[in-house]
Short mmCIF file of C-alpha atoms and ligand atoms in Angstrom, two decimals:
data_model
loop_
_atom_site.label_atom_id
_atom_site.label_comp_id
_atom_site.label_asym_id
_atom_site.label_seq_id
_atom_site.Cartn_x
_atom_site.Cartn_y
_atom_site.Cartn_z
CA MET A 1109 -28.28 -47.99 21.96
CA PRO A 1110 -27.76 -50.13 24.46
CA ASN A 1111 -30.37 -52.77 26.17
CA LEU A 1112 -29.49 -53.03 29.39
CA GLU A 1113 -31.96 -56.10 30.03
CA ARG A 1114 -30.49 -58.02 27.29
CA LEU A 1115 -26.31 -57.94 27.45
CA SER A 1116 -25.37 -59.32 23.62
CA GLU A 1117 -23.59 -62.34 24.12
CA ARG A 1118 -19.96 -60.42 24.23
CA THR A 1119 -21.13 -58.62 26.84
CA GLN A 1120 -22.85 -60.99 28.30
CA LYS A 1121 -19.21 -63.01 28.22
CA ILE A 1122 -17.20 -60.64 29.14
CA ILE A 1123 -18.92 -59.62 31.84
CA ASN A 1124 -18.43 -63.35 33.57
CA ASP A 1125 -15.36 -63.14 32.68
CA GLU A 1126 -14.30 -60.33 35.63
CA SER A 1127 -17.00 -62.16 37.84
CA GLU A 1128 -14.89 -64.60 38.13
CA ASN A 1129 -11.72 -63.08 38.22
CA ILE A 1130 -12.04 -60.20 39.14
CA ILE A 1131 -11.81 -59.61 43.03
CA HIS A 1132 -15.31 -57.67 43.50
CA THR A 1133 -15.38 -54.71 44.35
CA TYR A 1134 -16.58 -52.76 42.27
CA GLY A 1135 -20.34 -51.82 41.17
CA ARG A 1136 -20.05 -52.15 37.49
CA LEU A 1137 -22.82 -50.74 34.95
CA PRO A 1138 -23.32 -53.58 32.18
CA ILE A 1139 -21.29 -52.20 29.23
CA VAL A 1140 -17.60 -52.56 28.55
CA ILE A 1141 -15.79 -49.95 27.56
CA THR A 1142 -13.31 -50.66 24.04
CA LYS A 1143 -12.89 -47.15 22.30
CA GLY A 1144 -12.68 -43.11 23.65
CA GLU A 1145 -12.59 -39.98 21.53
CA GLY A 1146 -12.98 -36.39 22.82
CA MET A 1147 -16.89 -36.50 24.17
CA LYS A 1148 -17.03 -39.51 23.87
CA VAL A 1149 -16.68 -43.10 24.18
CA TYR A 1150 -17.86 -46.35 22.70
CA ASP A 1151 -19.40 -50.29 23.42
CA VAL A 1152 -17.59 -53.69 22.68
CA ASP A 1153 -21.19 -53.02 20.85
CA GLY A 1154 -20.59 -50.44 19.70
CA ASN A 1155 -22.93 -48.17 20.78
CA GLU A 1156 -21.84 -44.41 21.38
CA TYR A 1157 -22.02 -42.90 25.13
CA LEU A 1158 -21.69 -38.72 25.57
CA ASP A 1159 -18.96 -38.62 28.73
CA PHE A 1160 -20.09 -36.86 30.88
CA LEU A 1161 -18.27 -38.13 33.63
CA ALA A 1162 -14.03 -38.41 32.25
CA GLY A 1163 -13.77 -41.76 33.66
CA ILE A 1164 -14.51 -39.44 36.86
CA ALA A 1165 -12.80 -36.02 36.29
CA VAL A 1166 -9.95 -37.45 34.76
CA ASN A 1167 -9.17 -37.01 30.62
CA ASN A 1168 -10.08 -33.13 31.35
CA MET A 1169 -9.05 -33.31 27.40
CA GLY A 1170 -11.78 -35.00 26.45
CA HIS A 1171 -10.72 -38.78 25.22
CA CYS A 1172 -6.90 -39.41 22.66
CA HIS A 1173 -6.63 -36.32 22.97
CA PRO A 1174 -3.74 -37.01 20.13
CA GLU A 1175 -1.30 -33.82 20.79
CA ILE A 1176 -1.54 -36.16 23.80
CA VAL A 1177 -1.55 -39.39 22.93
CA GLU A 1178 1.44 -38.16 20.14
CA ALA A 1179 3.57 -36.86 23.39
CA LEU A 1180 2.99 -40.85 25.59
CA LYS A 1181 3.73 -42.40 21.97
CA SER A 1182 7.30 -39.81 21.71
CA GLN A 1183 8.37 -40.48 25.18
CA ILE A 1184 7.53 -44.95 24.94
CA ASP A 1185 9.98 -44.90 22.11
CA ASN A 1186 12.86 -44.08 23.80
CA LEU A 1187 12.32 -44.28 27.24
CA MET A 1188 9.11 -45.54 29.61
CA HIS A 1189 10.75 -46.35 33.16
CA ILE A 1190 14.52 -45.87 34.75
CA SER A 1191 14.19 -45.58 38.64
CA ASN A 1192 14.56 -42.60 41.00
CA ILE A 1193 17.70 -43.35 41.88
CA TYR A 1194 18.92 -41.13 38.87
CA TYR A 1195 17.97 -37.98 36.52
CA ASN A 1196 14.94 -38.42 34.45
CA ILE A 1197 14.18 -34.68 31.82
CA PRO A 1198 10.34 -34.67 32.03
CA GLN A 1199 9.60 -35.64 35.49
CA VAL A 1200 12.64 -32.77 36.27
CA GLU A 1201 10.45 -30.57 33.66
CA LEU A 1202 7.00 -31.37 35.22
CA GLY A 1203 7.91 -29.89 38.43
CA LYS A 1204 9.03 -26.66 36.87
CA LYS A 1205 5.74 -26.80 35.31
CA LEU A 1206 4.04 -27.32 38.11
CA VAL A 1207 5.38 -25.02 40.38
CA GLU A 1208 5.47 -22.25 37.67
CA LEU A 1209 1.16 -23.16 37.68
CA SER A 1210 0.83 -23.12 42.05
CA GLY A 1211 3.04 -21.20 42.81
CA LEU A 1212 4.05 -22.61 45.67
CA GLY A 1213 7.76 -24.52 46.39
CA LYS A 1214 8.48 -28.49 45.12
CA SER A 1215 6.80 -30.96 43.79
CA PHE A 1216 6.96 -35.07 45.23
CA PHE A 1217 5.26 -37.72 42.62
CA CYS A 1218 3.48 -40.54 42.97
CA ASN A 1219 1.26 -42.43 41.16
CA SER A 1220 -2.67 -42.25 42.19
CA GLY A 1221 -4.31 -39.65 44.55
CA ALA A 1222 -4.84 -42.06 47.99
CA GLU A 1223 -0.97 -42.11 47.08
CA ALA A 1224 -1.09 -37.50 47.13
CA ASN A 1225 -2.97 -38.33 49.90
CA GLU A 1226 -0.29 -40.30 52.35
CA ALA A 1227 2.74 -38.54 51.01
CA ALA A 1228 1.13 -34.79 52.20
CA ILE A 1229 -0.03 -36.00 55.25
CA LYS A 1230 3.44 -37.30 56.23
CA LEU A 1231 5.08 -34.62 55.04
CA ALA A 1232 2.81 -32.30 57.16
CA ARG A 1233 3.32 -34.77 60.03
CA LYS A 1234 7.33 -34.93 59.74
CA TYR A 1235 7.47 -30.92 59.12
CA GLY A 1236 5.21 -30.33 61.99
CA LYS A 1237 7.18 -32.41 64.07
CA GLN A 1238 10.40 -30.17 63.24
CA ILE A 1239 9.05 -26.94 63.51
CA SER A 1240 7.20 -27.55 67.34
CA SER A 1241 10.30 -29.33 68.13
CA LYS A 1242 12.28 -25.90 67.77
CA LYS A 1243 9.37 -24.59 70.38
CA GLY A 1244 10.24 -26.55 72.73
CA PHE A 1245 7.78 -29.77 72.13
CA ILE A 1246 7.44 -31.88 69.89
CA LYS A 1247 3.53 -31.89 67.58
CA SER A 1248 1.69 -35.45 68.11
CA GLY A 1249 0.92 -34.75 64.27
CA GLU A 1250 -3.37 -34.82 64.64
CA VAL A 1251 -4.11 -35.05 61.77
CA ILE A 1252 -8.02 -33.16 60.36
CA SER A 1253 -9.85 -34.01 58.29
CA MET A 1254 -13.69 -33.44 56.77
CA GLU A 1255 -17.31 -34.94 57.20
CA HIS A 1256 -18.02 -35.62 53.35
CA SER A 1257 -15.00 -35.68 52.94
CA PHE A 1258 -12.85 -38.18 50.38
CA HIS A 1259 -9.02 -38.81 50.11
CA GLY A 1260 -8.74 -42.76 48.73
CA ARG A 1261 -8.77 -46.27 50.03
CA THR A 1262 -5.76 -46.30 51.16
CA LEU A 1263 -5.12 -47.07 55.53
CA THR A 1264 -4.49 -44.06 55.62
CA THR A 1265 -7.28 -42.08 53.82
CA ILE A 1266 -9.63 -43.75 54.64
CA THR A 1267 -8.80 -42.79 57.86
CA ALA A 1268 -9.59 -38.92 56.67
CA THR A 1269 -12.14 -40.47 54.65
CA PRO A 1270 -14.80 -40.71 57.64
CA LYS A 1271 -17.22 -42.63 56.37
CA PRO A 1272 -18.34 -45.99 58.05
CA LYS A 1273 -18.69 -47.24 54.61
CA TYR A 1274 -15.02 -47.66 53.76
CA GLN A 1275 -13.96 -47.82 57.70
CA GLU A 1276 -15.64 -51.03 58.57
CA GLY A 1277 -13.55 -53.96 58.97
CA PHE A 1278 -10.62 -52.69 58.08
CA GLU A 1279 -9.99 -51.31 61.59
CA PRO A 1280 -7.37 -50.47 63.86
CA LEU A 1281 -7.30 -47.78 61.96
CA PRO A 1282 -3.91 -45.28 61.94
CA THR A 1283 -4.35 -42.92 64.87
CA GLY A 1284 -4.50 -39.17 64.95
CA PHE A 1285 -6.96 -38.31 62.75
CA ARG A 1286 -10.44 -36.20 64.10
CA TYR A 1287 -12.92 -34.94 61.77
CA ALA A 1288 -14.43 -31.45 61.93
CA PRO A 1289 -17.52 -30.69 59.99
CA PHE A 1290 -17.69 -28.86 56.63
CA ASN A 1291 -17.62 -24.74 56.14
CA ASP A 1292 -17.83 -24.98 60.41
CA ILE A 1293 -15.78 -22.65 61.70
CA GLU A 1294 -16.17 -22.42 65.38
CA ALA A 1295 -16.17 -26.03 65.31
CA LEU A 1296 -12.89 -26.39 63.86
CA LYS A 1297 -11.26 -23.76 66.54
CA GLU A 1298 -12.45 -26.05 69.32
CA MET A 1299 -11.16 -28.97 67.26
CA VAL A 1300 -7.20 -26.98 66.93
CA SER A 1301 -4.24 -26.95 69.34
CA GLU A 1302 -0.43 -26.70 69.08
CA HIS A 1303 -0.45 -30.28 68.15
CA THR A 1304 -2.65 -30.38 64.94
CA SER A 1305 -0.41 -31.19 62.10
CA ALA A 1306 -2.28 -30.46 59.39
CA ILE A 1307 -5.85 -29.90 58.00
CA ILE A 1308 -6.82 -31.62 54.68
CA ILE A 1309 -10.17 -30.28 53.26
CA GLU A 1310 -11.70 -30.57 49.93
CA PRO A 1311 -11.70 -27.67 48.08
CA VAL A 1312 -14.80 -28.06 45.92
CA GLN A 1313 -16.02 -31.72 48.13
CA GLY A 1314 -16.54 -34.91 44.73
CA GLU A 1315 -17.73 -38.26 46.58
CA GLY A 1316 -19.39 -35.98 49.47
CA GLY A 1317 -21.49 -34.81 46.98
CA ILE A 1318 -20.30 -31.27 44.91
CA TYR A 1319 -20.23 -28.77 47.90
CA PRO A 1320 -17.56 -25.72 47.30
CA VAL A 1321 -15.96 -25.00 50.11
CA ASP A 1322 -17.01 -21.96 51.61
CA LYS A 1323 -14.33 -18.50 50.30
CA GLU A 1324 -15.24 -16.98 53.80
CA TYR A 1325 -14.60 -19.62 56.28
CA LEU A 1326 -11.69 -21.24 54.39
CA LYS A 1327 -10.31 -17.53 55.15
CA GLU A 1328 -10.54 -18.40 58.13
CA VAL A 1329 -8.57 -21.51 58.08
CA ARG A 1330 -5.99 -20.73 56.77
CA LYS A 1331 -5.43 -17.85 59.74
CA ILE A 1332 -5.49 -21.03 61.88
CA CYS A 1333 -3.22 -22.76 60.48
CA ASP A 1334 -0.59 -19.69 60.47
CA GLU A 1335 -0.78 -19.29 64.04
CA LEU A 1336 -0.67 -22.93 65.06
CA ASP A 1337 2.09 -24.02 62.61
CA ILE A 1338 -0.51 -26.07 61.26
CA ILE A 1339 0.08 -27.68 57.11
CA LEU A 1340 -3.07 -26.72 54.73
CA ILE A 1341 -3.13 -29.37 53.04
CA PHE A 1342 -5.92 -28.84 49.11
CA ASP A 1343 -6.70 -32.44 48.48
CA GLU A 1344 -7.32 -31.13 44.64
CA VAL A 1345 -7.19 -34.77 43.48
CA GLN A 1346 -11.01 -33.97 41.61
CA CYS A 1347 -11.35 -30.38 41.80
CA GLY A 1348 -8.00 -29.49 40.64
CA MET A 1349 -6.79 -29.59 36.72
CA GLY A 1350 -8.61 -27.08 35.12
CA ARG A 1351 -12.30 -28.29 36.49
CA THR A 1352 -13.07 -25.32 38.48
CA GLY A 1353 -12.95 -22.48 35.15
CA LYS A 1354 -9.00 -22.79 37.03
CA MET A 1355 -6.37 -24.36 36.77
CA PHE A 1356 -6.44 -25.06 40.74
CA ALA A 1357 -9.82 -25.15 42.70
CA TYR A 1358 -8.38 -22.92 45.51
CA GLU A 1359 -7.31 -19.75 42.60
CA ASN A 1360 -11.00 -19.28 43.16
CA TYR A 1361 -10.64 -18.68 46.75
CA GLU A 1362 -7.99 -16.50 47.09
CA VAL A 1363 -6.74 -18.84 49.62
CA VAL A 1364 -3.00 -20.85 48.77
CA PRO A 1365 -2.60 -24.19 50.65
CA ASP A 1366 0.89 -25.44 51.79
CA ILE A 1367 -0.19 -28.21 49.85
CA VAL A 1368 -2.14 -29.39 47.33
CA THR A 1369 -2.65 -32.56 46.06
CA LEU A 1370 -3.50 -34.16 42.45
CA ALA A 1371 -3.96 -37.05 40.65
CA LYS A 1372 -6.54 -37.95 38.38
CA ALA A 1373 -6.81 -35.42 34.94
CA LEU A 1374 -3.29 -34.45 35.77
CA GLY A 1375 -2.20 -36.62 33.74
CA ASN A 1376 -5.70 -37.44 31.28
CA GLY A 1377 -6.00 -40.48 32.12
CA PHE A 1378 -2.06 -41.61 32.13
CA PRO A 1379 -2.03 -42.87 35.75
CA ILE A 1380 -0.10 -40.15 37.77
CA GLY A 1381 -0.24 -38.13 41.17
CA ALA A 1382 1.31 -35.32 42.84
CA ILE A 1383 2.05 -33.04 45.80
CA VAL A 1384 3.34 -28.73 45.34
CA ALA A 1385 4.33 -27.91 48.45
CA LYS A 1386 5.84 -24.76 50.19
CA LYS A 1387 9.46 -25.09 49.60
CA GLU A 1388 10.32 -24.69 53.59
CA VAL A 1389 7.62 -27.17 54.26
CA ALA A 1390 9.53 -29.39 51.21
CA GLU A 1391 12.34 -29.61 53.04
CA ALA A 1392 11.09 -31.49 55.49
CA PHE A 1393 11.67 -35.12 53.47
CA GLN A 1394 14.95 -36.19 52.69
CA PRO A 1395 16.48 -38.17 50.69
CA GLY A 1396 15.14 -41.55 51.96
CA SER A 1397 11.92 -39.95 54.04
CA HIS A 1398 9.86 -40.94 50.82
CA GLY A 1399 9.32 -42.28 47.74
CA THR A 1400 8.22 -44.60 45.63
CA THR A 1401 8.95 -46.91 41.95
CA PHE A 1402 7.07 -45.47 39.64
CA GLY A 1403 6.12 -41.80 40.56
CA GLY A 1404 7.88 -39.43 38.29
CA ASN A 1405 7.86 -42.07 36.06
CA PRO A 1406 9.33 -40.58 32.03
CA MET A 1407 5.60 -41.60 30.53
CA ALA A 1408 3.87 -39.73 33.26
CA CYS A 1409 5.52 -36.97 33.11
CA ALA A 1410 5.76 -35.98 29.47
CA THR A 1411 1.45 -37.00 29.71
CA SER A 1412 1.29 -35.18 31.88
CA LEU A 1413 3.02 -32.21 30.91
CA LYS A 1414 1.14 -31.94 27.03
CA THR A 1415 -1.76 -32.13 29.70
CA LEU A 1416 -0.71 -29.08 31.69
CA GLU A 1417 0.21 -26.91 27.91
CA LEU A 1418 -3.30 -28.00 26.87
CA LEU A 1419 -5.72 -27.72 30.18
CA GLU A 1420 -4.29 -23.37 30.22
CA ASN A 1421 -6.06 -22.83 26.91
CA GLN A 1422 -9.22 -24.84 28.31
CA LEU A 1423 -9.60 -22.37 31.09
CA GLU A 1424 -12.25 -19.50 29.84
CA HIS A 1425 -14.13 -22.21 27.88
CA THR A 1426 -14.59 -24.23 31.25
CA SER A 1427 -15.49 -20.89 32.58
CA GLU A 1428 -18.14 -20.35 30.08
CA ILE A 1429 -19.90 -23.46 28.78
CA GLY A 1430 -19.96 -24.55 33.44
CA ALA A 1431 -22.13 -21.32 33.22
CA TYR A 1432 -24.42 -22.30 30.35
CA PHE A 1433 -24.57 -26.09 32.00
CA LYS A 1434 -25.59 -24.55 35.13
CA SER A 1435 -27.96 -21.87 33.60
CA LYS A 1436 -29.59 -25.79 31.81
CA LEU A 1437 -29.26 -27.52 36.06
CA ASN A 1438 -31.89 -24.66 36.92
CA GLU A 1439 -33.89 -24.93 34.50
CA LEU A 1440 -35.05 -28.90 35.17
CA LYS A 1441 -34.66 -27.50 38.93
CA ASP A 1442 -37.25 -24.59 38.27
CA LYS A 1443 -39.12 -27.03 36.37
CA TYR A 1444 -39.01 -30.12 38.87
CA GLU A 1445 -40.36 -30.02 42.24
CA PHE A 1446 -37.73 -33.08 43.76
CA ILE A 1447 -34.63 -30.48 42.35
CA THR A 1448 -33.67 -28.89 45.40
CA GLU A 1449 -30.57 -27.69 43.99
CA VAL A 1450 -27.76 -26.79 41.29
CA ARG A 1451 -24.22 -26.48 43.28
CA GLY A 1452 -20.09 -26.53 42.11
CA LEU A 1453 -18.62 -24.13 40.11
CA GLY A 1454 -17.18 -24.02 36.61
CA LEU A 1455 -17.64 -27.86 35.14
CA MET A 1456 -17.60 -30.05 38.95
CA LEU A 1457 -21.65 -29.77 38.95
CA GLY A 1458 -24.20 -31.68 40.89
CA ILE A 1459 -27.86 -31.47 41.13
CA GLN A 1460 -29.39 -32.00 44.53
CA LEU A 1461 -32.54 -34.46 44.94
CA THR A 1462 -34.80 -35.29 47.45
CA ILE A 1463 -35.24 -38.06 46.21
CA ASN A 1464 -32.38 -41.63 45.81
CA GLY A 1465 -30.27 -40.73 42.02
CA SER A 1466 -28.51 -44.38 41.04
CA GLU A 1467 -32.42 -45.64 39.11
CA PHE A 1468 -31.58 -42.15 36.82
CA VAL A 1469 -27.82 -43.44 36.05
CA PRO A 1470 -28.62 -46.61 33.81
CA LYS A 1471 -31.66 -44.64 32.73
CA MET A 1472 -29.12 -41.99 30.84
CA LEU A 1473 -26.76 -44.76 29.67
CA GLU A 1474 -29.84 -46.74 27.60
CA LYS A 1475 -30.21 -42.92 26.32
CA GLY A 1476 -26.12 -42.31 25.70
CA TYR A 1477 -24.91 -40.73 27.87
CA LEU A 1478 -21.95 -41.68 30.97
CA ILE A 1479 -23.61 -39.75 34.76
CA ASN A 1480 -23.80 -41.11 38.01
CA CYS A 1481 -25.02 -40.62 41.26
CA THR A 1482 -22.75 -40.01 44.40
CA SER A 1483 -24.04 -39.80 48.77
CA ASP A 1484 -26.94 -41.43 46.91
CA THR A 1485 -29.26 -38.87 46.15
CA VAL A 1486 -26.72 -36.22 43.39
CA LEU A 1487 -26.12 -36.94 40.21
CA ARG A 1488 -23.00 -35.17 38.93
CA PHE A 1489 -21.68 -34.36 35.94
CA VAL A 1490 -17.93 -34.15 35.45
CA PRO A 1491 -17.91 -33.78 31.81
CA PRO A 1492 -13.99 -33.28 29.89
CA LEU A 1493 -13.59 -29.83 29.92
CA ILE A 1494 -13.61 -29.52 26.07
CA VAL A 1495 -17.58 -30.32 26.49
CA GLU A 1496 -19.81 -27.73 23.78
CA LYS A 1497 -23.13 -26.27 24.34
CA GLU A 1498 -25.27 -28.97 22.00
CA HIS A 1499 -23.64 -32.12 24.24
CA ILE A 1500 -25.37 -29.54 27.39
CA ASP A 1501 -28.60 -29.28 25.21
CA SER A 1502 -29.01 -33.80 24.03
CA LEU A 1503 -28.30 -34.68 28.32
CA ILE A 1504 -30.41 -31.58 29.36
CA ASN A 1505 -33.17 -32.29 27.03
CA SER A 1506 -32.78 -36.52 28.18
CA LEU A 1507 -32.76 -35.57 31.42
CA ASP A 1508 -35.84 -33.99 30.92
CA GLU A 1509 -37.62 -36.89 29.49
CA ILE A 1510 -36.87 -38.64 31.92
CA PHE A 1511 -37.57 -36.83 34.96
CA SER A 1512 -40.86 -36.01 33.72
CA LYS A 1513 -41.46 -39.99 33.79
CA ILE A 1514 -41.07 -39.44 37.33
CA GLU A 1515 -44.29 -39.03 39.88
N1 PMP B 1863 -9.24 -37.62 46.66
C1 PMP B 1863 -10.54 -37.22 45.82
C2 PMP B 1863 -11.16 -35.71 46.30
C3 PMP B 1863 -10.88 -38.39 45.24
O1 PMP B 1863 -12.00 -37.38 44.62
C4 PMP B 1863 -10.17 -39.19 45.32
C5 PMP B 1863 -10.42 -40.40 44.47
N2 PMP B 1863 -12.54 -40.25 43.58
C6 PMP B 1863 -9.02 -39.80 45.87
C7 PMP B 1863 -8.51 -38.39 46.67
C8 PMP B 1863 -8.51 -40.57 45.32
O2 PMP B 1863 -8.24 -40.92 43.75
P1 PMP B 1863 -7.22 -42.19 43.41
O3 PMP B 1863 -9.00 -43.35 43.02
O4 PMP B 1863 -6.40 -41.96 42.63
O5 PMP B 1863 -6.48 -43.04 45.14
#
């Protein structure tokens, strides 16, 4: 196991090189990962870790799943990239698959979650202006996002993410954004108008601390959107792709969005982002409206197609093992007063602490587990969906050992 107080020479050298040559945008833990396999990752010194973060909800089928690796390799042998001014088969196949799985109409491909949200907001504004013009006015294009949400790090997506730490110093920000308290329907009703183009919601808030949206609230939001021609966007970048035990988190809520945004686990580690929109909404984009060089590239799409095929068979296990994991976390909650709540769906789980949780992260790392702390007081667990009871039991034992030393 690593000793974070005494790093190996190899590790220290890489950390020094990083420090000199890479812009400091990440607070990193001092280990260097060189290999991943299933639930496990290995560092440069040969230490082994159980990964309860999955690259933060990315490697849902585990690290380097052999069938996914094979799908990517065989695509690379044939075609890595081709401009979007031509057709490519994996992109068309993936579009078909996402439409079939989501029940929505049409897809657009990009390369990250932030980019997917950018595309969704642009599409919603364009659609909103078109539909309102038929009714004799032009929507101003207002977008409402939720307090404690997270939508990415581009200028538009930090604007949709109402936390000062993401926004400060980057002004002027794009205009036309308002923030509603999460799960508060009365507040939302006061905020919406015929000028609202979009409401964007994470069905389970991730960075904000693992907060699932309330079912009745979401149903009411859907009604408001229908009444005022507002596009309902679900940001499923973190909670989608099987994470909650359903392919799309919104399937837990029986509420269908107008646009869903996806990334992270869509490529199981290969960069890809996507939106899937209802057909009539999707039509608001025409050739020239939007685009990106690498969006829908054959490598990403071939990887994603195989990932989706595997994820479809992983959903039942995710629900079952998620329930087991939650019950184990609840046992810890019953034992320790500083744990006040266990939240989440499927394998997107968090424990709410009354104390700062960040000190537990390096302690767990030294015991061989990757976990993290979000919103200062929430320990987050988003393991690969292939996690088994034995992995969970060993994590729980280690947490228990560490917690037992807290006064
Ligand atoms: N939306 C949500 C809900 C996210 O959790 C994240 C990433 N943590 C993003 C958007 C941004 O995705 P990316 O980092 O791929 O741009």
